[in-house]
PDB file of C-alpha atoms in Angstrom:
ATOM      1  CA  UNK A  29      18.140  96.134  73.701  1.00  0.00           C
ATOM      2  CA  UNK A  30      20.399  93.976  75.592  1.00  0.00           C
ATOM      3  CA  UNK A  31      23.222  97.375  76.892  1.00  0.00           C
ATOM      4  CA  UNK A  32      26.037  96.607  78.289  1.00  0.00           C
ATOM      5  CA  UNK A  33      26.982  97.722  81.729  1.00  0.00           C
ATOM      6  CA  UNK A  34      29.466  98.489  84.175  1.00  0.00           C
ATOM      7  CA  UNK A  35      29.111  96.678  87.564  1.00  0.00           C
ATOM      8  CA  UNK A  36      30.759  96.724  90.810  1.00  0.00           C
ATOM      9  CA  UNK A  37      30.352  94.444  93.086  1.00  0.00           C
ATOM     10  CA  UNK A  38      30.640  95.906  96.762  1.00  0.00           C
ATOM     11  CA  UNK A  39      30.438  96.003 100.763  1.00  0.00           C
ATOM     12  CA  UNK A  40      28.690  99.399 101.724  1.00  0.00           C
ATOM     13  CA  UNK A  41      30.643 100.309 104.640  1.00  0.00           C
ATOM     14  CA  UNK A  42      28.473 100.794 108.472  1.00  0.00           C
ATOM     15  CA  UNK A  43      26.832 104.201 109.268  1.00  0.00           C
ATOM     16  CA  UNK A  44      30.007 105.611 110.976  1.00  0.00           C
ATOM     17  CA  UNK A  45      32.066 104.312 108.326  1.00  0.00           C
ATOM     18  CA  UNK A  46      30.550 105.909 105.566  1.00  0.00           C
ATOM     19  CA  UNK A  47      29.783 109.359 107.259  1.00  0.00           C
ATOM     20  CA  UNK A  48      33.451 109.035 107.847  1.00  0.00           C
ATOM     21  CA  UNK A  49      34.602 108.841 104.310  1.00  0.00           C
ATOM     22  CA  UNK A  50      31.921 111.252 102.913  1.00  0.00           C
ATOM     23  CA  UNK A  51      33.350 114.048 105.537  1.00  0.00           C
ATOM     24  CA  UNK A  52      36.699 113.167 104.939  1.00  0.00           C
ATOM     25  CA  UNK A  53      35.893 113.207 100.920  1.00  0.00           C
ATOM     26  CA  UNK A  54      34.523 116.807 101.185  1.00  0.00           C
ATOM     27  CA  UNK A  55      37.619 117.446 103.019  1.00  0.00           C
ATOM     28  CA  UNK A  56      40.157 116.466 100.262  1.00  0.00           C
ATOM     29  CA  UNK A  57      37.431 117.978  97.441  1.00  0.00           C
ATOM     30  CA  UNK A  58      37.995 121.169  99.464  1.00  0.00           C
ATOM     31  CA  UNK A  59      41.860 121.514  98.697  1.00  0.00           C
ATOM     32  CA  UNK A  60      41.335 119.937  95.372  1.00  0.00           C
ATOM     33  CA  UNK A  61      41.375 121.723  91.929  1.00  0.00           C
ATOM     34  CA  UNK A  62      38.704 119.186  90.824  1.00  0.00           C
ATOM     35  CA  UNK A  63      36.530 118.342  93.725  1.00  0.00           C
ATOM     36  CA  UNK A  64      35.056 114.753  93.374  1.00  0.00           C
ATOM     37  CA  UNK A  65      32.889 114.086  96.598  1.00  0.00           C
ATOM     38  CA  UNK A  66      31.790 111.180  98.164  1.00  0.00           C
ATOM     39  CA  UNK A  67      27.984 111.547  98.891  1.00  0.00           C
ATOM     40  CA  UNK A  68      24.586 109.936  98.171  1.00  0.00           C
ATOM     41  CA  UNK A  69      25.468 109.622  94.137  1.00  0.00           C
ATOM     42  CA  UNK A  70      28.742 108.834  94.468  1.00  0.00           C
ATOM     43  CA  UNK A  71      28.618 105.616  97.186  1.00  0.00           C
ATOM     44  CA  UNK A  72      31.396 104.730  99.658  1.00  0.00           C
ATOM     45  CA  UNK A  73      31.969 101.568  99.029  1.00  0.00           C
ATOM     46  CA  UNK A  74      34.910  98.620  99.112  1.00  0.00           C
ATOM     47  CA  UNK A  75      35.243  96.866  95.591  1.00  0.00           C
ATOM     48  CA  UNK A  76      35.246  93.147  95.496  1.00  0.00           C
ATOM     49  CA  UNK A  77      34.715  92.772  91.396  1.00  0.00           C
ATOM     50  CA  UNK A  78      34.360  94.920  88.295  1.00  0.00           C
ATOM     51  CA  UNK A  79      33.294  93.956  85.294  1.00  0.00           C
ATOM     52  CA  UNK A  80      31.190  94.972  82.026  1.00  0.00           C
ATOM     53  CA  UNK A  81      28.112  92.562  81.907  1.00  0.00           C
ATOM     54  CA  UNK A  82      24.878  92.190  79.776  1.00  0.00           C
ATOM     55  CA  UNK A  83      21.808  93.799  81.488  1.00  0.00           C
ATOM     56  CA  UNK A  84      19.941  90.967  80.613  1.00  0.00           C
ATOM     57  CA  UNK A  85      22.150  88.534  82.906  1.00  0.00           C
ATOM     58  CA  UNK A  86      21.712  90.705  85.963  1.00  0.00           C
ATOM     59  CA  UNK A  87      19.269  87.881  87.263  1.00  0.00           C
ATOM     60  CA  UNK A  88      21.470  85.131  86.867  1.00  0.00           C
ATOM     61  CA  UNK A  89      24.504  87.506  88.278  1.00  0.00           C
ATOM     62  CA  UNK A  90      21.491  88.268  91.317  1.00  0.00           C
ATOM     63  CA  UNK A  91      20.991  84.312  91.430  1.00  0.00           C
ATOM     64  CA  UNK A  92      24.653  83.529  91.783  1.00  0.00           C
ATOM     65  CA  UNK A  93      25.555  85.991  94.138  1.00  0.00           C
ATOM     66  CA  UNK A  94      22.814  84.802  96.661  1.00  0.00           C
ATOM     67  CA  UNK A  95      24.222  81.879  96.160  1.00  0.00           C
ATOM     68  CA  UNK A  96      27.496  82.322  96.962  1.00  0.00           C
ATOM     69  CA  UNK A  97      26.093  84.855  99.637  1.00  0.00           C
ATOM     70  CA  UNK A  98      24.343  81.377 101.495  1.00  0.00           C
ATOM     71  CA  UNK A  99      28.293  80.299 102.865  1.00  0.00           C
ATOM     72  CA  UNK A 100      29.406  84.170 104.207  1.00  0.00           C
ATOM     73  CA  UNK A 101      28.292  85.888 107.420  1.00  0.00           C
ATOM     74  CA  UNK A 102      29.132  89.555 108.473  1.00  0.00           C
ATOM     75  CA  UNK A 103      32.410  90.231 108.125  1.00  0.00           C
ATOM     76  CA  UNK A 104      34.814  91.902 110.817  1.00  0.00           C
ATOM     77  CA  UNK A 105      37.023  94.487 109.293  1.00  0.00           C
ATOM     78  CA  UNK A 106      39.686  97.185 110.272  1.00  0.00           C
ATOM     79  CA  UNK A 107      40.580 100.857 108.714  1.00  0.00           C
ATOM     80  CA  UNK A 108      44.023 100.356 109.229  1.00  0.00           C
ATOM     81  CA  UNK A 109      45.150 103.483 107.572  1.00  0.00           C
ATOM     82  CA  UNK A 110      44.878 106.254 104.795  1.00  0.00           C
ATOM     83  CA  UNK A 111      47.037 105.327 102.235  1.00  0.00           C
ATOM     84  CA  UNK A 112      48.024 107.468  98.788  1.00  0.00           C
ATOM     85  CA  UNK A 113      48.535 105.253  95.303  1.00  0.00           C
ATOM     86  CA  UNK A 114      49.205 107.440  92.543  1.00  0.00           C
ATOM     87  CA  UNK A 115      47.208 110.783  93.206  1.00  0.00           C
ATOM     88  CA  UNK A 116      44.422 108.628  94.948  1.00  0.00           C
ATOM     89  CA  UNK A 117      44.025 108.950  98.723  1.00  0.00           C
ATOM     90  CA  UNK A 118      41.704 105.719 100.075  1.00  0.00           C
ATOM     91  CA  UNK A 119      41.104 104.193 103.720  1.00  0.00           C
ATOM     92  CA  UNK A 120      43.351 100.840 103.180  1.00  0.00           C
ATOM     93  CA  UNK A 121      41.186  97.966 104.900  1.00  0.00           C
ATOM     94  CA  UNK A 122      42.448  94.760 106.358  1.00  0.00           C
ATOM     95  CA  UNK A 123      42.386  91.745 103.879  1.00  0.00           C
ATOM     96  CA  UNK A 124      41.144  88.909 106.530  1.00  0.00           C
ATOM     97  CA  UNK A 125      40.383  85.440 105.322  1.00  0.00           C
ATOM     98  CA  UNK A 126      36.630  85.878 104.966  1.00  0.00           C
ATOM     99  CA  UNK A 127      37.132  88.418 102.667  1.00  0.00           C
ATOM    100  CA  UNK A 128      39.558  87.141 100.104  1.00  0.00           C
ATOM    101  CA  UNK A 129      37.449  84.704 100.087  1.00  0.00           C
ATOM    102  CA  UNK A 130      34.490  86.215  99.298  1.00  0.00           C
ATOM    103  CA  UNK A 131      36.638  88.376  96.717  1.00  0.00           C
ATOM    104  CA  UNK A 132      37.419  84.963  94.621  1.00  0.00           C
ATOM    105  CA  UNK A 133      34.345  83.635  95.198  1.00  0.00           C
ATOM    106  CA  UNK A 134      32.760  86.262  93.515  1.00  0.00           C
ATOM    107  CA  UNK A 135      35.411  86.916  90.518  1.00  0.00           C
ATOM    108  CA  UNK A 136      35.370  83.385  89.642  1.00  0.00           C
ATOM    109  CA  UNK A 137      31.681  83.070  89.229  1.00  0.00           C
ATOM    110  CA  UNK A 138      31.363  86.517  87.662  1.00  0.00           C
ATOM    111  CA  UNK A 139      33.998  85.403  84.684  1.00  0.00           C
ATOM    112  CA  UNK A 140      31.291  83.586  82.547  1.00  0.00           C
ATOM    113  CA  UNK A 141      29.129  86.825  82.200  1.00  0.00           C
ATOM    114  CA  UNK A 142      32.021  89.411  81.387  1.00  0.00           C
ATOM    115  CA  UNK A 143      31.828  91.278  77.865  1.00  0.00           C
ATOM    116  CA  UNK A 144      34.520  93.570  76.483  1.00  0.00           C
ATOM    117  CA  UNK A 145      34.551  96.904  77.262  1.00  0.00           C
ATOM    118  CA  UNK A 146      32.026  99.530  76.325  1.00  0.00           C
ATOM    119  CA  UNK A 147      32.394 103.429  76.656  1.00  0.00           C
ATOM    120  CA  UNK A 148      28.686 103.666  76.900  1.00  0.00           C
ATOM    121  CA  UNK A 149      28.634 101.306  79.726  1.00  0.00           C
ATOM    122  CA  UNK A 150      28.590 103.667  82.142  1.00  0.00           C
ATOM    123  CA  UNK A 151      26.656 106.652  84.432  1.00  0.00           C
ATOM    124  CA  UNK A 152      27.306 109.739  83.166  1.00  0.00           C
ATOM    125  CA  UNK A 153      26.227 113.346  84.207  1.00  0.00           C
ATOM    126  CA  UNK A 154      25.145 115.511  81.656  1.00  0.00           C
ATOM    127  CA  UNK A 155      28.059 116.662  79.089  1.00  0.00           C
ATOM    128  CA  UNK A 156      30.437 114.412  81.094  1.00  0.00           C
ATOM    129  CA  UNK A 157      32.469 112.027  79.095  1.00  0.00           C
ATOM    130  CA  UNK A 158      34.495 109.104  80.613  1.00  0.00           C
ATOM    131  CA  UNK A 159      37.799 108.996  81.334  1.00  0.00           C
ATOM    132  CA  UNK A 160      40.143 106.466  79.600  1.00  0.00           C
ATOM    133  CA  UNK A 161      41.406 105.358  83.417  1.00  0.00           C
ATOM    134  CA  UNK A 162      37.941 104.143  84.150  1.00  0.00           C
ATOM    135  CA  UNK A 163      37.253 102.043  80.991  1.00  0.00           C
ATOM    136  CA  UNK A 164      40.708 100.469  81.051  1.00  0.00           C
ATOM    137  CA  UNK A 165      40.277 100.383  84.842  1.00  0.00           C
ATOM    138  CA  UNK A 166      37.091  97.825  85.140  1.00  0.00           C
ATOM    139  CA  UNK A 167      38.638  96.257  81.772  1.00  0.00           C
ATOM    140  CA  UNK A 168      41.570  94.989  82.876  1.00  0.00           C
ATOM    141  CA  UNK A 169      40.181  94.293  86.787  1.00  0.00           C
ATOM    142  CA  UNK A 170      40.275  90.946  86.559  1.00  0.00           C
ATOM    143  CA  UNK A 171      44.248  90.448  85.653  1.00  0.00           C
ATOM    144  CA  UNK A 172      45.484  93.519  87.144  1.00  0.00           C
ATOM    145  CA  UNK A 173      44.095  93.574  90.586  1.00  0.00           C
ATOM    146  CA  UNK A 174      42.368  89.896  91.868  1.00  0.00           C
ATOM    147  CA  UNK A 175      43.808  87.569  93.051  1.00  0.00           C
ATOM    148  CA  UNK A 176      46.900  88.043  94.931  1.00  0.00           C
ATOM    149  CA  UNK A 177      46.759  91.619  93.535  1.00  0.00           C
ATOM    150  CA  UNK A 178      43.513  92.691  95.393  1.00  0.00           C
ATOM    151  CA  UNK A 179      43.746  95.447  97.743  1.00  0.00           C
ATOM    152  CA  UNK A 180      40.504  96.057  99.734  1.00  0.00           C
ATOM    153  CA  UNK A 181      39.981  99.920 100.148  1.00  0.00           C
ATOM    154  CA  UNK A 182      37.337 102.651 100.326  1.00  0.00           C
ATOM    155  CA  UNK A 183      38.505 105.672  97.549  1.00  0.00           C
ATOM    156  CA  UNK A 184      37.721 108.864  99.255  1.00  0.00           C
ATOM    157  CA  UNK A 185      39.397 111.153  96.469  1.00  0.00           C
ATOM    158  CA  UNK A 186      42.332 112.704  94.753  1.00  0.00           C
ATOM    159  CA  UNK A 187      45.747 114.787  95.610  1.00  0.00           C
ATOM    160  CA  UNK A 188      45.846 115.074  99.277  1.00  0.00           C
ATOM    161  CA  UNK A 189      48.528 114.452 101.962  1.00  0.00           C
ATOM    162  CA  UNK A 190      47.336 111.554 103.756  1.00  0.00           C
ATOM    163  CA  UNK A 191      46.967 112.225 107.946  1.00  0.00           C
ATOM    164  CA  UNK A 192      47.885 109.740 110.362  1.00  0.00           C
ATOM    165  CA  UNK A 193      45.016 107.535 112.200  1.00  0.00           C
ATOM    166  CA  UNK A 194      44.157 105.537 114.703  1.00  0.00           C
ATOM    167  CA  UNK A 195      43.227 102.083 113.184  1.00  0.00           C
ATOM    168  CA  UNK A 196      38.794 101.153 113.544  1.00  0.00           C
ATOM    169  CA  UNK A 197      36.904  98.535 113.312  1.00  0.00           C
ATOM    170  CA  UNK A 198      34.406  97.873 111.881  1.00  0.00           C
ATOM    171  CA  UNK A 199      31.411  95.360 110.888  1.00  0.00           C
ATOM    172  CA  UNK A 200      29.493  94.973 107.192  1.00  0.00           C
ATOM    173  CA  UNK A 201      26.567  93.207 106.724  1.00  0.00           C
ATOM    174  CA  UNK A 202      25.497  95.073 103.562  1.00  0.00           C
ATOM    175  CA  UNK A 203      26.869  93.599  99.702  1.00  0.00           C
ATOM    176  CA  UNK A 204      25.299  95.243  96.784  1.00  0.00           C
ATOM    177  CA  UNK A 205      25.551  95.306  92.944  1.00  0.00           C
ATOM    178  CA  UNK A 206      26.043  99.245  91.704  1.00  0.00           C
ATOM    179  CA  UNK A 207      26.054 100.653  88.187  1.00  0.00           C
ATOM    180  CA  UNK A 208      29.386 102.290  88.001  1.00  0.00           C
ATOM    181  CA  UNK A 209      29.783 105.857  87.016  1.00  0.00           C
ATOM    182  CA  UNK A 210      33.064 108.106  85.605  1.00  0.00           C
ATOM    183  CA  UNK A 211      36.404 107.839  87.603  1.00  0.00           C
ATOM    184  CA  UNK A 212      34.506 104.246  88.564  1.00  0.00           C
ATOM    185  CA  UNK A 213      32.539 105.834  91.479  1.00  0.00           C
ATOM    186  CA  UNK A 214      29.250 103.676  92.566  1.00  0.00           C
ATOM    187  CA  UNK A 215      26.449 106.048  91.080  1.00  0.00           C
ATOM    188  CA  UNK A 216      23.863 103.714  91.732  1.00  0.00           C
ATOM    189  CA  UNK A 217      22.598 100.200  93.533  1.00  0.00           C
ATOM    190  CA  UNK A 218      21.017  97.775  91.272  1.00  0.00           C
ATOM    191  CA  UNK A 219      20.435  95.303  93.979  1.00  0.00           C
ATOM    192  CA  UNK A 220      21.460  94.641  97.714  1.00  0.00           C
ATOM    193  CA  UNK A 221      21.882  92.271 100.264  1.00  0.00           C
ATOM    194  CA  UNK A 222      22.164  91.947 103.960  1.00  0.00           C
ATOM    195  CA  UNK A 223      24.735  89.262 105.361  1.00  0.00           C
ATOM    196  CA  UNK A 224      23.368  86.816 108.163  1.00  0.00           C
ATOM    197  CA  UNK A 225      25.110  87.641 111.441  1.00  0.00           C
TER     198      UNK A 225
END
């Protein structure tokens, strides 16, 4: 049966990067009501496309990703702060050149293998039912934020008071495709790539 999924399309974040977001994740969870971690189901991660594709295209989506993958080298980025949108606290990275690029690169190319939406396109846990925010969410990525809408981030969780930081860089040399789960976490990598320093 040809299912339909939900991708994303992502840069894992560098060792230090991600510890940082899982700690500060279980931080947030901790003075939450509804504690959603970051941690090894649940992938830090910076989004670069969602979409709902055939599993049967995920070669071609492989091929064309390596493809576009041939022209982009590691890419140089800053957490410049920790920003709150809506009851969502995230790490707000810098949107350099390289990486918008890379961002319209890959939602252009991605366009030809998008299918509507599907509630069952998704990783669920047991009894767990997803939300209409995440369905809507990877629905409507494509006109609501690429483009000059896209805001390169790394979600660590919900309903927190966001501290002041020091801005850090940071490199990525790690792009993968992950099967998305409820509230769109990453649940799981489908395939990865390393970028060529």
């Amino acid at each position: 049966m040809n299912k339909t999924i939900a991708v994303d399309i992502v840069l894992l974040p560098p060792k230090e990067i991600w510890e940082w977001a899982v700690q500060l994740s279980k931080e947030i969870g901790s003075n939450s009501e509804r504690a959603e971690f970051l941690d090894n189901t649940h992938l830090p991660h910076i989004t670069l496309v969602q979409a709902y594709v055939k599993q049967d295209d995920s070669e071609k989506i492989n091929h064309t990703i390596e493809e576009i993958l041939k022209h982009f080298s590691t890419l140089s980025l800053i957490v410049e702060e920790i920003i709150s949108e809506g009851s969502w606290v995230a790490f707000r990275i810098n949107k350099t050149e390289e990486l918008m690029k890379l961002h319209i690169n890959l939602v252009d190319a991605i366009q030809e293998y998008e299918q509507d939406l599907s509630r069952d396109a998704f990783i669920l846990d047991s009894g767990e039912k997803v939300t209409d925010f995440a369905v809507n969410w990877v629905n409507n990525f494509r006109k609501n934020v690429s483009y000059n809408n896209f805001i390169p981030h790394i979600t660590l969780g919900k309903n927190y008071e966001p501290e002041q930081m020091k801005p850090k860089n940071f490199t990525v040399d790690r792009l993968a495709v992950c099967h998305l789960g409820n509230h769109c976490t990453c649940r799981k990598i489908l395939k990865e790539w390393r970028l060529s320093e």
